[in-house]
Amino acid sequence: QGLITSQREGDLAHHKKPFAHDFSGAQVPSTLPQAIEAVRPNGLIGASAMPKVFNEEVCRKMGQINQQPIIFSLSNPTSKAECTAQEAYTWTEGRCVYSSGSPMQGLTINGKELVPGQGNNAF
């Protein structure tokens, strides 16, 4: 359903209330880049199995507002990943902290070897 806001129709589940953002008098963001701009998160956790939802615009926006953005693309298999390690590292100039739900190849940017973590199956 997207960003958790206090303006959501119906009763907001009790466990979500502490995380609800209040946009009284302002337009509620309707896209992920708009939500990133409004909320300014340190990290994104992908567990939606929506391939490529962390696209170039999203990753670059995270890189603009964070020195070391956290991008966890945890959906698997890789075909369902929100982005690949190569995409996240490339679009953040190698500055992101990246983890995936499936093994991914690392790469080198500006002479720095970047090795993605794998963070699935955590309880």
PDB file of C-alpha atoms in Angstrom:
ATOM      1  CA  GLN A   1       0.000   0.000   0.000  1.00  0.00           C
ATOM      2  CA  GLY A   2       3.007   2.278   0.027  1.00  0.00           C
ATOM      3  CA  LEU A   3       4.090   4.810   2.609  1.00  0.00           C
ATOM      4  CA  ILE A   4       2.380   4.470   5.989  1.00  0.00           C
ATOM      5  CA  THR A   5       0.574   7.732   6.694  1.00  0.00           C
ATOM      6  CA  SER A   6      -1.884   8.907   9.324  1.00  0.00           C
ATOM      7  CA  GLN A   7      -4.138   9.951   6.428  1.00  0.00           C
ATOM      8  CA  ARG A   8      -4.795   6.340   5.335  1.00  0.00           C
ATOM      9  CA  GLU A   9      -8.444   5.423   4.977  1.00  0.00           C
ATOM     10  CA  GLY A  10      -9.795   3.090   7.647  1.00  0.00           C
ATOM     11  CA  ASP A  11      -8.210   1.980  10.861  1.00  0.00           C
ATOM     12  CA  LEU A  12      -4.426   1.885  10.859  1.00  0.00           C
ATOM     13  CA  ALA A  13      -3.148  -1.315  12.497  1.00  0.00           C
ATOM     14  CA  HIS A  14      -1.789  -0.720  16.010  1.00  0.00           C
ATOM     15  CA  HIS A  15       1.736  -1.926  15.146  1.00  0.00           C
ATOM     16  CA  LYS A  16       1.950   0.554  12.246  1.00  0.00           C
ATOM     17  CA  LYS A  17       0.880   3.675  14.144  1.00  0.00           C
ATOM     18  CA  PRO A  18       4.376   4.543  15.486  1.00  0.00           C
ATOM     19  CA  PHE A  19       5.675   4.545  11.899  1.00  0.00           C
ATOM     20  CA  ALA A  20       2.894   6.619  10.317  1.00  0.00           C
ATOM     21  CA  HIS A  21       3.947   9.919   8.787  1.00  0.00           C
ATOM     22  CA  ASP A  22       1.631  12.896   9.090  1.00  0.00           C
ATOM     23  CA  PHE A  23       1.104  14.851   5.896  1.00  0.00           C
ATOM     24  CA  SER A  24      -1.674  17.131   7.187  1.00  0.00           C
ATOM     25  CA  GLY A  25      -1.872  20.080   4.859  1.00  0.00           C
ATOM     26  CA  ALA A  26       0.575  18.557   2.403  1.00  0.00           C
ATOM     27  CA  GLN A  27       0.212  16.187  -0.490  1.00  0.00           C
ATOM     28  CA  VAL A  28       0.889  12.559   0.401  1.00  0.00           C
ATOM     29  CA  PRO A  29       3.721  11.205  -1.780  1.00  0.00           C
ATOM     30  CA  SER A  30       2.391   8.854  -4.460  1.00  0.00           C
ATOM     31  CA  THR A  31       5.686   7.488  -5.819  1.00  0.00           C
ATOM     32  CA  LEU A  32       8.764   5.992  -4.201  1.00  0.00           C
ATOM     33  CA  PRO A  33      11.024   8.911  -5.263  1.00  0.00           C
ATOM     34  CA  GLN A  34       8.491  11.366  -3.796  1.00  0.00           C
ATOM     35  CA  ALA A  35       8.367   9.380  -0.548  1.00  0.00           C
ATOM     36  CA  ILE A  36      12.175   9.338  -0.362  1.00  0.00           C
ATOM     37  CA  GLU A  37      12.272  13.104  -0.817  1.00  0.00           C
ATOM     38  CA  ALA A  38       9.579  13.671   1.829  1.00  0.00           C
ATOM     39  CA  VAL A  39      10.763  11.197   4.476  1.00  0.00           C
ATOM     40  CA  ARG A  40      14.524  11.215   3.740  1.00  0.00           C
ATOM     41  CA  PRO A  41      15.261   7.651   4.907  1.00  0.00           C
ATOM     42  CA  ASN A  42      18.757   6.323   5.559  1.00  0.00           C
ATOM     43  CA  GLY A  43      17.906   3.017   3.929  1.00  0.00           C
ATOM     44  CA  LEU A  44      15.502   1.014   1.824  1.00  0.00           C
ATOM     45  CA  ILE A  45      14.551  -2.591   2.501  1.00  0.00           C
ATOM     46  CA  GLY A  46      13.081  -4.403  -0.465  1.00  0.00           C
ATOM     47  CA  ALA A  47      10.987  -7.454   0.306  1.00  0.00           C
ATOM     48  CA  SER A  48       8.228  -6.928  -2.251  1.00  0.00           C
ATOM     49  CA  ALA A  49       9.375  -9.195  -5.102  1.00  0.00           C
ATOM     50  CA  MET A  50       8.729  -6.230  -7.425  1.00  0.00           C
ATOM     51  CA  PRO A  51      11.653  -6.390  -9.864  1.00  0.00           C
ATOM     52  CA  LYS A  52      13.564  -3.163 -10.515  1.00  0.00           C
ATOM     53  CA  VAL A  53      11.470  -1.007  -8.172  1.00  0.00           C
ATOM     54  CA  PHE A  54      14.776   0.399  -6.856  1.00  0.00           C
ATOM     55  CA  ASN A  55      15.539   1.922 -10.244  1.00  0.00           C
ATOM     56  CA  GLU A  56      18.162   4.509 -11.164  1.00  0.00           C
ATOM     57  CA  GLU A  57      16.030   7.438  -9.988  1.00  0.00           C
ATOM     58  CA  VAL A  58      15.417   5.796  -6.604  1.00  0.00           C
ATOM     59  CA  CYS A  59      19.054   4.814  -6.008  1.00  0.00           C
ATOM     60  CA  ARG A  60      20.394   8.196  -7.124  1.00  0.00           C
ATOM     61  CA  LYS A  61      17.883   9.970  -4.856  1.00  0.00           C
ATOM     62  CA  MET A  62      19.091   7.837  -1.927  1.00  0.00           C
ATOM     63  CA  GLY A  63      22.665   8.755  -2.844  1.00  0.00           C
ATOM     64  CA  GLN A  64      21.790  12.453  -2.927  1.00  0.00           C
ATOM     65  CA  ILE A  65      20.390  12.510   0.596  1.00  0.00           C
ATOM     66  CA  ASN A  66      22.811  10.015   2.224  1.00  0.00           C
ATOM     67  CA  GLN A  67      26.582   9.752   2.195  1.00  0.00           C
ATOM     68  CA  GLN A  68      26.266   5.958   2.509  1.00  0.00           C
ATOM     69  CA  PRO A  69      22.721   4.926   1.600  1.00  0.00           C
ATOM     70  CA  ILE A  70      21.568   1.506   2.751  1.00  0.00           C
ATOM     71  CA  ILE A  71      19.973  -0.481  -0.063  1.00  0.00           C
ATOM     72  CA  PHE A  72      18.776  -3.960   0.805  1.00  0.00           C
ATOM     73  CA  SER A  73      17.248  -5.726  -2.191  1.00  0.00           C
ATOM     74  CA  LEU A  74      16.191  -8.880  -0.382  1.00  0.00           C
ATOM     75  CA  SER A  75      13.638 -10.448  -2.731  1.00  0.00           C
ATOM     76  CA  ASN A  76      14.629 -13.638  -4.438  1.00  0.00           C
ATOM     77  CA  PRO A  77      15.179 -15.227  -6.831  1.00  0.00           C
ATOM     78  CA  THR A  78      17.371 -12.635  -8.534  1.00  0.00           C
ATOM     79  CA  SER A  79      14.722 -12.139 -11.233  1.00  0.00           C
ATOM     80  CA  LYS A  80      12.492 -10.637  -8.506  1.00  0.00           C
ATOM     81  CA  ALA A  81      15.196  -8.421  -6.953  1.00  0.00           C
ATOM     82  CA  GLU A  82      14.387  -4.744  -6.469  1.00  0.00           C
ATOM     83  CA  CYS A  83      17.791  -3.968  -8.019  1.00  0.00           C
ATOM     84  CA  THR A  84      21.108  -5.703  -8.561  1.00  0.00           C
ATOM     85  CA  ALA A  85      24.336  -5.008  -6.704  1.00  0.00           C
ATOM     86  CA  GLN A  86      25.860  -3.627  -9.892  1.00  0.00           C
ATOM     87  CA  GLU A  87      22.965  -1.196 -10.338  1.00  0.00           C
ATOM     88  CA  ALA A  88      22.970   0.006  -6.721  1.00  0.00           C
ATOM     89  CA  TYR A  89      26.745   0.435  -6.607  1.00  0.00           C
ATOM     90  CA  THR A  90      26.869   2.149 -10.004  1.00  0.00           C
ATOM     91  CA  TRP A  91      23.996   4.546  -9.304  1.00  0.00           C
ATOM     92  CA  THR A  92      25.437   5.558  -5.905  1.00  0.00           C
ATOM     93  CA  GLU A  93      29.052   5.843  -7.151  1.00  0.00           C
ATOM     94  CA  GLY A  94      29.980   2.851  -4.993  1.00  0.00           C
ATOM     95  CA  ARG A  95      28.863   4.524  -1.742  1.00  0.00           C
ATOM     96  CA  CYS A  96      25.897   2.352  -0.797  1.00  0.00           C
ATOM     97  CA  VAL A  97      25.772  -0.439   1.748  1.00  0.00           C
ATOM     98  CA  TYR A  98      24.145  -3.200  -0.290  1.00  0.00           C
ATOM     99  CA  SER A  99      22.718  -6.584   0.579  1.00  0.00           C
ATOM    100  CA  SER A 100      20.663  -8.981  -1.499  1.00  0.00           C
ATOM    101  CA  GLY A 101      18.442 -11.988  -1.017  1.00  0.00           C
ATOM    102  CA  SER A 102      20.406 -14.035  -3.542  1.00  0.00           C
ATOM    103  CA  PRO A 103      24.133 -14.279  -4.283  1.00  0.00           C
ATOM    104  CA  MET A 104      25.292 -11.472  -6.598  1.00  0.00           C
ATOM    105  CA  GLN A 105      28.573 -10.603  -8.276  1.00  0.00           C
ATOM    106  CA  GLY A 106      30.650  -7.781  -6.908  1.00  0.00           C
ATOM    107  CA  LEU A 107      32.376  -5.152  -8.981  1.00  0.00           C
ATOM    108  CA  THR A 108      35.133  -2.566  -8.844  1.00  0.00           C
ATOM    109  CA  ILE A 109      34.407   1.168  -8.954  1.00  0.00           C
ATOM    110  CA  ASN A 110      37.230   3.724  -8.874  1.00  0.00           C
ATOM    111  CA  GLY A 111      39.680   1.011  -7.863  1.00  0.00           C
ATOM    112  CA  LYS A 112      37.538  -0.077  -4.900  1.00  0.00           C
ATOM    113  CA  GLU A 113      36.361  -3.696  -4.832  1.00  0.00           C
ATOM    114  CA  LEU A 114      32.719  -3.858  -3.766  1.00  0.00           C
ATOM    115  CA  VAL A 115      31.355  -7.181  -2.526  1.00  0.00           C
ATOM    116  CA  PRO A 116      27.618  -7.385  -1.850  1.00  0.00           C
ATOM    117  CA  GLY A 117      26.325  -9.041   1.277  1.00  0.00           C
ATOM    118  CA  GLN A 118      23.582 -11.628   1.308  1.00  0.00           C
ATOM    119  CA  GLY A 119      20.931 -10.963   3.925  1.00  0.00           C
ATOM    120  CA  ASN A 120      18.108 -13.406   3.379  1.00  0.00           C
ATOM    121  CA  ASN A 121      16.851 -16.097   5.735  1.00  0.00           C
ATOM    122  CA  ALA A 122      17.172 -13.820   8.772  1.00  0.00           C
ATOM    123  CA  PHE A 123      14.728 -14.323  11.600  1.00  0.00           C
TER     124      PHE A 123
END
